[in-house]
CSV table of C-alpha atoms in Angstrom, one decimal:
chain,number,residue,atom,x,y,z
A,19,MET,CA,1.6,414.6,21.9
A,20,ASN,CA,0.6,416.8,19.0
A,21,GLU,CA,0.1,420.5,19.0
A,22,GLY,CA,-3.7,420.3,18.7
A,23,LYS,CA,-4.0,418.8,22.1
A,24,ARG,CA,-2.2,421.6,23.9
A,25,PRO,CA,-4.0,422.2,27.2
A,26,GLY,CA,-5.4,425.6,27.8
A,27,GLY,CA,-3.2,426.0,31.0
A,28,LEU,CA,0.0,425.7,28.9
A,29,THR,CA,-1.3,428.4,26.6
A,30,ALA,CA,-2.1,430.6,29.6
A,31,LEU,CA,1.4,429.9,30.9
A,32,ALA,CA,2.9,430.9,27.6
A,33,VAL,CA,0.9,434.2,27.5
A,34,LEU,CA,2.0,435.0,31.1
A,35,ASN,CA,5.6,434.3,29.9
A,36,PHE,CA,5.4,436.8,27.1
A,37,ILE,CA,3.8,439.4,29.5
A,38,PHE,CA,6.5,438.9,32.2
A,39,SER,CA,9.3,438.8,29.5
A,40,GLY,CA,8.2,442.2,28.1
A,41,TRP,CA,7.7,443.6,31.7
A,42,GLY,CA,11.2,442.3,32.6
A,43,LEU,CA,12.9,443.9,29.6
A,44,LEU,CA,11.1,447.2,30.2
A,45,GLY,CA,12.3,447.1,33.9
A,46,ILE,CA,15.9,446.6,32.8
A,47,MET,CA,15.7,449.5,30.3
A,48,GLY,CA,14.2,451.6,33.0
A,49,MET,CA,16.9,450.7,35.4
A,50,ILE,CA,19.6,451.6,32.8
A,51,THR,CA,17.9,454.9,32.0
A,52,MET,CA,17.7,455.7,35.7
A,53,ILE,CA,21.5,455.1,36.2
A,54,VAL,CA,22.7,456.8,33.0
A,55,VAL,CA,20.2,459.7,32.7
A,56,PHE,CA,19.1,460.4,36.3
A,57,GLY,CA,22.7,460.1,37.6
A,58,LYS,CA,23.4,463.4,35.9
A,59,LEU,CA,20.3,465.0,37.4
A,60,ALA,CA,20.8,463.8,40.9
A,61,GLU,CA,20.9,467.4,42.3
A,62,ASN,CA,17.4,468.2,41.0
A,63,MET,CA,15.8,465.0,42.3
A,64,ASP,CA,13.4,464.7,45.2
A,65,GLU,CA,14.6,462.9,48.3
A,66,GLN,CA,12.9,459.6,47.6
A,67,ALA,CA,14.3,459.4,44.0
A,68,ARG,CA,17.8,460.3,45.2
A,69,THR,CA,17.6,457.7,48.0
A,70,GLN,CA,16.7,455.1,45.4
A,71,LEU,CA,19.5,456.1,43.1
A,72,GLU,CA,22.0,456.1,46.0
A,73,ALA,CA,20.7,452.6,46.9
A,74,ILE,CA,21.3,451.4,43.3
A,75,GLN,CA,24.8,452.9,43.3
A,76,ALA,CA,25.6,451.4,46.6
A,77,ILE,CA,25.3,447.9,45.0
A,78,GLY,CA,28.5,448.7,43.0
A,79,ARG,CA,28.9,448.8,39.3
A,80,PRO,CA,30.2,445.3,38.5
A,81,MET,CA,27.5,443.6,40.7
A,82,LEU,CA,24.8,445.9,39.2
A,83,ILE,CA,25.9,445.1,35.6
A,84,CYS,CA,25.9,441.4,36.6
A,85,LEU,CA,22.4,441.6,38.0
A,86,LEU,CA,21.1,443.5,35.0
A,87,ALA,CA,22.7,441.0,32.6
A,88,VAL,CA,21.3,438.0,34.4
A,89,SER,CA,17.8,439.7,34.5
A,90,ALA,CA,18.1,440.2,30.8
A,91,VAL,CA,18.9,436.5,30.3
A,92,SER,CA,16.0,435.6,32.5
A,93,SER,CA,13.6,437.7,30.4
A,94,ILE,CA,14.9,436.2,27.2
A,95,LEU,CA,14.5,432.7,28.6
A,96,LEU,CA,10.9,433.6,29.5
A,97,LEU,CA,10.3,434.6,25.9
A,98,ILE,CA,11.9,431.6,24.3
A,99,SER,CA,10.3,429.1,26.7
A,100,GLY,CA,7.0,430.8,26.1
A,101,ILE,CA,7.4,429.9,22.4
A,102,GLY,CA,8.4,426.4,23.5
A,103,TYR,CA,5.2,426.0,25.5
A,104,ILE,CA,3.1,427.0,22.4
A,105,LYS,CA,5.0,424.5,20.2
A,106,GLN,CA,5.1,422.0,23.1
A,107,LYS,CA,8.9,421.5,22.7
A,108,LYS,CA,10.8,419.5,25.3
A,109,PHE,CA,14.1,421.6,25.2
A,110,MET,CA,12.7,424.9,24.3
A,111,GLY,CA,9.7,424.7,26.6
A,112,ARG,CA,10.4,422.4,29.5
A,113,THR,CA,14.2,422.8,29.8
A,114,LEU,CA,14.4,426.5,29.2
A,115,GLY,CA,11.3,427.1,31.4
A,116,ASN,CA,12.9,425.3,34.3
A,117,ALA,CA,16.2,427.2,33.6
A,118,TYR,CA,14.3,430.5,33.8
A,119,ALA,CA,12.5,429.4,37.0
A,120,VAL,CA,15.8,428.5,38.7
A,121,LEU,CA,17.5,431.6,37.6
A,122,ALA,CA,14.6,433.9,38.7
A,123,ILE,CA,14.6,432.3,42.1
A,124,ILE,CA,18.4,432.8,42.4
A,125,ILE,CA,18.0,436.4,41.3
A,126,GLY,CA,15.3,436.9,43.8
A,127,ILE,CA,17.4,435.6,46.6
A,128,VAL,CA,20.5,437.6,45.6
A,129,SER,CA,18.5,440.8,45.2
A,130,ALA,CA,16.9,440.3,48.6
A,131,VAL,CA,20.1,439.8,50.2
A,132,MET,CA,22.2,442.5,48.4
A,133,MET,CA,19.8,445.3,47.6
A,134,LYS,CA,18.6,448.0,50.0
A,135,PRO,CA,14.9,448.0,50.9
A,136,GLU,CA,14.5,451.3,48.9
A,137,ILE,CA,14.8,449.4,45.7
A,138,GLY,CA,13.1,446.2,46.6
A,139,GLY,CA,15.7,444.4,48.7
A,140,GLY,CA,15.3,442.6,51.9
A,141,PHE,CA,12.6,440.0,53.0
A,142,THR,CA,9.5,441.8,52.0
A,143,ILE,CA,6.0,440.8,50.7
A,144,GLY,CA,7.2,442.4,47.5
A,145,ALA,CA,10.0,439.8,47.3
A,146,ILE,CA,7.6,437.0,48.0
A,147,ILE,CA,5.3,438.2,45.1
A,148,GLY,CA,8.4,438.1,42.9
A,149,PHE,CA,8.8,434.3,43.7
A,150,ILE,CA,5.2,433.4,42.8
A,151,TYR,CA,5.6,433.0,39.0
A,152,PRO,CA,9.1,431.2,39.1
A,153,VAL,CA,7.9,428.8,41.7
A,154,LEU,CA,4.6,428.1,40.0
A,155,THR,CA,6.5,427.6,36.6
A,156,LEU,CA,8.8,425.1,38.4
A,157,ILE,CA,5.9,423.1,39.9
A,158,LEU,CA,3.7,423.1,36.8
A,159,LEU,CA,6.4,422.2,34.3
A,160,ASN,CA,7.5,419.2,36.3
A,161,THR,CA,4.1,417.9,37.3
A,162,THR,CA,0.9,419.1,35.5
A,163,PHE,CA,2.5,419.8,32.0
A,164,LYS,CA,5.4,417.3,32.2
A,165,GLU,CA,3.7,415.0,29.7
A,166,ASP,CA,2.7,417.8,27.3
A,167,LEU,CA,6.2,419.1,26.5
A,168,THR,CA,7.6,416.2,24.5
A,169,ASN,CA,8.1,417.4,20.9
B,23,MET,CA,-32.7,411.3,36.4
B,24,SER,CA,-32.9,413.2,39.6
B,25,LEU,CA,-31.1,413.9,42.9
B,26,ARG,CA,-31.9,410.3,43.8
B,27,ASP,CA,-29.2,409.2,41.3
B,28,VAL,CA,-26.5,411.0,43.2
B,29,SER,CA,-23.5,408.8,43.7
B,30,ALA,CA,-20.9,409.6,46.3
B,31,SER,CA,-18.1,407.8,44.4
B,32,HIS,CA,-18.9,409.5,41.1
B,33,ILE,CA,-19.0,412.9,42.8
B,34,ARG,CA,-15.7,412.2,44.4
B,35,LEU,CA,-14.1,411.1,41.1
B,36,ILE,CA,-15.6,414.1,39.2
B,37,SER,CA,-14.5,416.6,41.9
B,38,PHE,CA,-11.0,415.2,42.0
B,39,TYR,CA,-10.6,415.5,38.2
B,40,ARG,CA,-12.2,418.9,38.3
B,41,THR,CA,-9.5,420.1,40.8
B,42,ARG,CA,-6.8,418.6,38.6
B,43,TYR,CA,-8.2,419.8,35.4
B,44,THR,CA,-8.7,423.3,36.7
B,45,LEU,CA,-4.9,424.0,36.4
B,46,ARG,CA,-4.5,422.2,33.1
B,47,GLY,CA,-7.5,424.0,31.7
B,48,GLY,CA,-6.0,427.4,32.2
B,49,ALA,CA,-8.8,428.9,34.4
B,50,GLY,CA,-7.3,427.6,37.6
B,51,LEU,CA,-3.9,428.9,36.6
B,52,VAL,CA,-5.1,432.4,35.9
B,53,PHE,CA,-7.1,432.4,39.0
B,54,LEU,CA,-4.1,431.2,41.1
B,55,MET,CA,-1.8,433.9,39.6
B,56,ILE,CA,-4.4,436.7,40.0
B,57,THR,CA,-5.5,435.8,43.4
B,58,LEU,CA,-2.0,435.2,44.8
B,59,VAL,CA,-0.8,438.5,43.4
B,60,PHE,CA,-3.9,440.3,44.6
B,61,GLY,CA,-3.8,438.8,48.2
B,62,LEU,CA,-0.1,439.5,48.6
B,63,THR,CA,-0.4,443.0,47.0
B,64,VAL,CA,-3.1,443.8,49.5
B,65,ALA,CA,-0.8,442.6,52.3
B,66,GLN,CA,2.0,444.7,50.9
B,67,ALA,CA,-0.2,447.8,50.7
B,68,VAL,CA,-1.2,447.4,54.3
B,69,LEU,CA,2.2,446.5,55.7
B,70,ALA,CA,4.5,448.7,53.5
B,71,PRO,CA,3.8,451.9,55.3
B,72,ILE,CA,4.6,450.3,58.7
B,73,GLU,CA,7.9,448.9,57.4
B,74,GLN,CA,8.7,452.3,55.9
B,75,VAL,CA,8.1,454.1,59.2
B,76,MET,CA,10.2,451.5,61.0
B,77,ALA,CA,13.0,451.8,58.4
B,78,GLN,CA,12.9,455.6,58.9
B,79,GLN,CA,13.1,455.3,62.6
B,80,ALA,CA,16.0,453.0,62.3
B,81,LYS,CA,17.8,455.4,59.9
B,82,ALA,CA,17.2,458.2,62.4
B,83,GLY,CA,19.1,456.2,65.0
B,84,GLN,CA,15.9,455.4,67.0
B,85,GLU,CA,15.0,451.9,68.2
B,86,PRO,CA,12.1,451.0,65.8
B,87,ASP,CA,8.9,450.2,67.8
B,88,PRO,CA,6.5,448.4,65.6
B,89,LYS,CA,3.7,448.3,68.2
B,90,GLU,CA,3.8,452.1,68.4
B,91,VAL,CA,3.8,452.4,64.6
B,92,VAL,CA,0.9,450.1,64.2
B,93,ALA,CA,-1.0,451.9,67.0
B,94,GLU,CA,-0.6,455.2,65.3
B,95,ILE,CA,-1.8,453.8,61.8
B,96,VAL,CA,-4.7,452.0,63.4
B,97,LYS,CA,-5.8,455.2,65.1
B,98,ARG,CA,-5.7,457.0,61.8
B,99,GLY,CA,-7.3,454.2,59.9
B,100,ARG,CA,-10.2,453.6,62.4
B,101,PRO,CA,-12.7,455.8,60.6
B,102,VAL,CA,-12.0,454.1,57.3
B,103,ILE,CA,-12.7,450.7,58.9
B,104,GLN,CA,-15.9,452.0,60.5
B,105,TRP,CA,-17.0,453.2,57.0
B,106,ALA,CA,-16.1,449.8,55.5
B,107,LEU,CA,-18.2,448.0,58.1
B,108,GLY,CA,-21.1,450.4,57.4
B,109,ILE,CA,-21.1,451.9,60.9
B,110,GLU,CA,-22.2,455.5,61.1
B,111,SER,CA,-19.7,457.6,63.1
B,112,ASP,CA,-21.1,459.5,66.0
B,113,GLU,CA,-19.5,462.8,66.7
B,114,ASN,CA,-20.4,462.7,70.3
B,115,SER,CA,-18.9,459.4,71.1
B,116,PRO,CA,-15.2,458.5,70.5
B,117,ALA,CA,-14.6,456.3,67.4
B,118,SER,CA,-13.0,453.6,69.6
B,119,SER,CA,-16.2,453.0,71.4
B,120,ASP,CA,-17.8,451.1,68.6
B,121,PRO,CA,-17.5,447.4,69.7
B,122,TRP,CA,-17.0,445.9,66.2
B,123,THR,CA,-14.2,448.2,65.2
B,124,THR,CA,-12.6,447.7,68.6
B,125,PHE,CA,-12.8,444.1,68.2
B,126,LEU,CA,-11.1,444.1,64.8
B,127,LEU,CA,-8.4,446.7,65.6
B,128,ASP,CA,-7.8,446.3,69.3
B,129,ASP,CA,-8.8,442.8,70.4
B,130,ARG,CA,-7.6,441.0,67.3
B,131,PRO,CA,-4.4,441.5,65.2
B,132,ALA,CA,-5.4,444.7,63.5
B,133,LEU,CA,-3.2,444.3,60.5
B,134,LEU,CA,-4.7,440.9,59.7
B,135,SER,CA,-8.2,442.3,60.2
B,136,VAL,CA,-7.7,445.0,57.7
B,137,ILE,CA,-6.3,442.5,55.2
B,138,PHE,CA,-9.3,440.2,55.7
B,139,LEU,CA,-11.8,443.1,55.2
B,140,ILE,CA,-10.1,443.9,51.8
B,141,LEU,CA,-10.0,440.3,50.8
B,142,LEU,CA,-13.6,439.8,51.8
B,143,PHE,CA,-14.4,442.5,49.4
B,144,GLY,CA,-12.0,441.6,46.6
B,145,MET,CA,-12.3,437.8,46.4
B,146,PRO,CA,-15.9,437.6,45.3
B,147,LEU,CA,-14.8,439.7,42.2
B,148,LEU,CA,-12.0,437.3,41.4
B,149,ILE,CA,-13.8,433.9,42.0
B,150,SER,CA,-15.5,433.9,38.6
B,151,PHE,CA,-12.1,433.6,37.0
B,152,LEU,CA,-12.0,430.1,38.5
B,153,ALA,CA,-15.7,429.1,38.6
B,154,PHE,CA,-17.1,430.4,35.3
B,155,ASN,CA,-16.4,427.3,33.2
B,156,GLN,CA,-17.8,424.5,35.3
B,157,ILE,CA,-20.3,423.3,32.6
B,158,ALA,CA,-20.5,425.9,29.8
B,159,GLY,CA,-17.3,425.0,28.1
B,160,ASP,CA,-18.3,421.3,27.9
B,161,VAL,CA,-21.7,422.2,26.5
B,162,GLN,CA,-20.1,424.5,23.9
B,163,ASN,CA,-17.8,421.8,22.5
B,164,ARG,CA,-20.4,419.1,23.1
B,165,GLY,CA,-17.9,417.1,25.3
B,166,LEU,CA,-20.5,416.7,28.0
B,167,ARG,CA,-22.4,414.1,25.9
B,168,TYR,CA,-19.7,411.6,26.4
B,169,LEU,CA,-19.6,412.1,30.1
B,170,LEU,CA,-23.4,411.8,30.3
B,171,LEU,CA,-23.2,408.2,29.0
B,172,ARG,CA,-21.3,407.3,32.2
B,173,THR,CA,-22.9,409.3,35.0
B,174,GLU,CA,-25.9,411.4,35.9
B,175,ARG,CA,-26.2,415.2,35.5
B,176,ALA,CA,-26.5,415.6,39.3
B,177,ASN,CA,-23.1,414.0,39.9
B,178,ILE,CA,-21.4,416.2,37.2
B,179,PHE,CA,-23.0,419.4,38.7
B,180,ILE,CA,-22.3,418.7,42.4
B,181,GLY,CA,-18.8,417.1,41.7
B,182,ARG,CA,-17.6,420.1,39.6
B,183,PHE,CA,-19.0,422.5,42.2
B,184,LEU,CA,-17.1,420.7,45.0
B,185,GLY,CA,-13.9,420.4,43.0
B,186,THR,CA,-14.0,424.2,42.3
B,187,ALA,CA,-14.7,425.0,46.0
B,188,PHE,CA,-11.8,422.7,47.0
B,189,PHE,CA,-9.4,424.5,44.7
B,190,SER,CA,-10.6,428.0,45.9
B,191,THR,CA,-10.1,426.9,49.5
B,192,LEU,CA,-6.7,425.7,48.8
B,193,VAL,CA,-5.6,429.0,47.2
B,194,ILE,CA,-7.1,431.0,50.0
B,195,ALA,CA,-5.2,428.7,52.5
B,196,ILE,CA,-1.9,429.5,50.6
B,197,ILE,CA,-2.5,433.2,50.7
B,198,ILE,CA,-3.5,433.4,54.4
B,199,ALA,CA,-0.6,431.1,55.5
B,200,THR,CA,1.9,433.3,53.5
B,201,ILE,CA,0.6,436.5,55.0
B,202,THR,CA,0.4,435.1,58.5
B,203,PHE,CA,3.9,433.7,58.4
B,204,TYR,CA,5.3,437.0,57.1
B,205,LEU,CA,3.4,438.9,59.9
B,206,GLY,CA,4.7,436.5,62.5
B,207,VAL,CA,8.3,436.5,61.2
B,208,ASN,CA,8.9,440.0,60.0
B,209,ILE,CA,6.6,442.4,61.8
B,210,LYS,CA,6.7,440.6,65.0
B,211,ILE,CA,4.1,442.5,67.1
B,212,TYR,CA,1.6,439.7,67.6
B,213,SER,CA,2.2,436.5,69.6
B,214,ALA,CA,1.8,433.3,67.6
B,215,GLY,CA,-1.4,432.0,69.3
B,216,PRO,CA,-3.8,434.9,68.6
B,217,LEU,CA,-2.2,435.4,65.2
B,218,VAL,CA,-2.8,431.8,64.1
B,219,ALA,CA,-6.3,431.7,65.7
B,220,TRP,CA,-7.4,434.9,63.9
B,221,ALA,CA,-5.8,433.7,60.6
B,222,LEU,CA,-7.9,430.5,61.0
B,223,HIS,CA,-11.0,432.5,61.5
B,224,GLY,CA,-10.2,434.6,58.4
B,225,PHE,CA,-9.4,431.5,56.3
B,226,LEU,CA,-12.8,430.0,57.4
B,227,ALA,CA,-14.6,433.2,56.7
B,228,LEU,CA,-13.2,433.6,53.2
B,229,SER,CA,-13.6,429.9,52.4
B,230,VAL,CA,-17.4,430.0,53.4
B,231,LEU,CA,-17.9,433.3,51.6
B,232,MET,CA,-16.6,431.9,48.3
B,233,LEU,CA,-19.2,429.0,48.3
B,234,PRO,CA,-22.2,431.1,47.3
B,235,TYR,CA,-20.3,432.9,44.7
B,236,ILE,CA,-19.1,429.7,43.3
B,237,ALA,CA,-22.6,428.4,43.4
B,238,ILE,CA,-23.9,431.3,41.4
B,239,CYS,CA,-21.2,430.7,38.8
B,240,SER,CA,-22.3,427.1,38.7
B,241,TRP,CA,-25.9,428.3,38.0
B,242,ILE,CA,-24.8,430.7,35.2
B,243,SER,CA,-22.4,428.1,33.8
B,244,ALA,CA,-25.2,425.5,33.7
B,245,SER,CA,-27.5,428.0,32.0
B,246,VAL,CA,-25.5,429.2,29.0
B,247,GLY,CA,-23.8,427.5,26.1
B,248,SER,CA,-20.6,429.5,25.9
B,249,ALA,CA,-17.7,429.7,28.4
B,250,PHE,CA,-17.0,433.3,27.5
B,251,VAL,CA,-20.6,434.4,28.0
B,252,SER,CA,-20.6,432.5,31.3
B,253,LEU,CA,-17.5,434.5,32.5
B,254,VAL,CA,-18.9,437.8,31.3
B,255,LEU,CA,-22.3,437.0,32.9
B,256,ALA,CA,-20.7,436.0,36.2
B,257,LYS,CA,-18.7,439.1,36.3
B,258,VAL,CA,-21.6,441.4,35.5
B,259,VAL,CA,-23.9,439.7,38.1
B,260,ILE,CA,-21.4,439.5,41.0
B,261,GLY,CA,-19.9,442.9,40.4
B,262,GLY,CA,-23.1,444.5,39.0
B,263,VAL,CA,-25.2,443.8,42.1
B,264,TRP,CA,-22.6,445.6,44.3
B,265,LEU,CA,-22.1,448.5,42.0
B,266,PHE,CA,-25.8,448.9,41.2
B,267,ALA,CA,-26.6,448.9,45.0
B,268,LEU,CA,-23.9,451.5,45.6
B,269,LEU,CA,-24.8,453.9,42.8
B,270,GLY,CA,-28.5,453.2,43.2
B,271,SER,CA,-28.5,454.1,46.9
B,272,LEU,CA,-27.0,457.5,46.0
B,273,VAL,CA,-30.3,458.5,44.4
B,274,TRP,CA,-32.6,456.1,46.2
B,275,LYS,CA,-31.6,455.0,49.6
B,276,PRO,CA,-33.4,451.6,49.8
B,277,ALA,CA,-31.4,450.5,46.6
B,278,ILE,CA,-28.7,449.5,49.1
B,279,TYR,CA,-30.8,446.5,50.0
B,280,LEU,CA,-30.0,445.1,46.5
B,281,ASN,CA,-26.8,444.0,48.1
B,282,TYR,CA,-28.7,441.2,49.8
B,283,ALA,CA,-29.4,439.5,46.5
B,284,LEU,CA,-25.9,438.1,47.0
B,285,PRO,CA,-24.0,437.9,50.3
B,286,TRP,CA,-22.5,441.4,49.7
B,287,GLY,CA,-24.8,443.0,52.3
B,288,LEU,CA,-23.8,440.7,55.2
B,289,GLN,CA,-20.3,439.2,54.3
B,290,ASN,CA,-18.4,441.5,56.7
B,291,HIS,CA,-20.5,440.0,59.6
B,292,LEU,CA,-18.3,436.9,59.1
B,293,LEU,CA,-15.7,439.0,61.2
B,294,HIS,CA,-18.2,440.1,63.8
B,295,PRO,CA,-17.2,439.9,67.5
B,296,LYS,CA,-20.5,438.1,68.5
B,297,LEU,CA,-20.3,434.4,67.6
B,298,THR,CA,-24.0,434.2,66.9
B,299,TYR,CA,-23.5,436.9,64.2
B,300,SER,CA,-20.5,435.4,62.6
B,301,LEU,CA,-22.0,431.8,62.7
B,302,GLY,CA,-25.3,433.1,61.5
B,303,THR,CA,-23.7,434.9,58.6
B,304,ALA,CA,-21.8,431.7,57.7
B,305,LEU,CA,-25.2,429.8,57.8
B,306,ALA,CA,-26.7,432.5,55.6
B,307,CYS,CA,-23.8,432.0,53.1
B,308,LEU,CA,-24.6,428.3,53.0
B,309,GLY,CA,-28.2,429.2,52.5
B,310,TYR,CA,-27.4,431.4,49.5
B,311,MET,CA,-25.2,428.6,48.2
B,312,LEU,CA,-28.0,426.0,48.5
B,313,VAL,CA,-30.5,428.3,46.7
B,314,PHE,CA,-28.1,429.0,43.9
B,315,LEU,CA,-27.1,425.4,43.6
B,316,PHE,CA,-30.7,424.3,43.5
B,317,LEU,CA,-31.5,426.8,40.8
B,318,GLY,CA,-28.5,425.8,38.8
B,319,TYR,CA,-29.1,422.1,39.2
B,320,TYR,CA,-32.8,422.5,38.1
B,321,ARG,CA,-31.7,424.5,35.0
B,322,PHE,CA,-29.0,421.9,34.2
B,323,GLU,CA,-31.3,418.9,34.7
B,324,THR,CA,-34.1,420.3,32.5
B,325,ARG,CA,-32.1,421.8,29.7
B,326,ASP,CA,-31.6,420.2,26.3
B,327,LEU,CA,-27.9,419.4,25.9
């Protein structure tokens, strides 16, 4: 299938990938800033911010680094697979898109289990919202757009 | 060519492909994403305060009592619900004496009622993302000419409307099912029977409400030759009627009746305690739908493609 016949839905999916990728990377930078900078200013924080910081610190440094690294990989996968959708590439689009979706679902489950509710852990509506895009990606790539990513 | 040429098998085929193409075409995907995020964010906004208070109670060593927390929040939110329903509050009588508010907040699962009221307001503003391109895009790229060799305009118009309505109903079902499941499993203050029954009522109310708005999008889409113009017009008409009525009523009270140009003025009655009111409103929605569909079909049938 050539690039000229790319369905509008695939383009929309690619644009969403770019948006969520940028969003994810910004979130990771924000998290790192919160740990590095705000950790030194903990005494001057209000109670809510301090509770959040404590909740982040409670995860433990190795686990936190691991979660941040996996989240960064997930955001990069989003970016690359978005380019893959545009070019209708099988590996770059479909394979990496599926890899992102599976990884994001795993991250979502691990975060829900390990994190405290103050920083988005637990079984909440927020956690369900986080699953929408990965699940949708997984379904669409393997049904609706399966035949469009063959280059 | 007229309505006499309508073929059930053609309509079925066209609506089936419309539902399938909606996702491939992009509009359905965008609608699905926006609507799911909107619906669940509304639920989160309503439920998060309750969960936070319960978490604080647990942290303070108390046994969290969700029923008590919800009762307190409902008590504080009652005037807001009355305002949303357009009920004038009377200082002489207690707020809880209003039967409609009492029905929504006391007789039915209050949290679900609040979520439904917000969805009833928000969904009409989102539906045009799905319904704007029923005809206009194909007119723009002249693709409709090839389809017209095989079937009549009436079949295309009705088939695409039904396909769009089916997709919208499916998305609403996913949202309501997710929220109801979450309420039942996580908040645990309502028993399953009343929760599911009220969820079903809300689902039907939202599904019926979407029909006239999809129909007006069909009319607009059949009248213009550009998908983008169709989207902008649908947004302006649906949102504009409500906004114009609201702002207009500030300077000239009767301007509020402009809301009745679309179902804005009566759609909350889909959740009315009296069955005659809610059924009547549903019939009125179907009436709006038929009028808009007729106007759209007439325009589509008579225009030069």
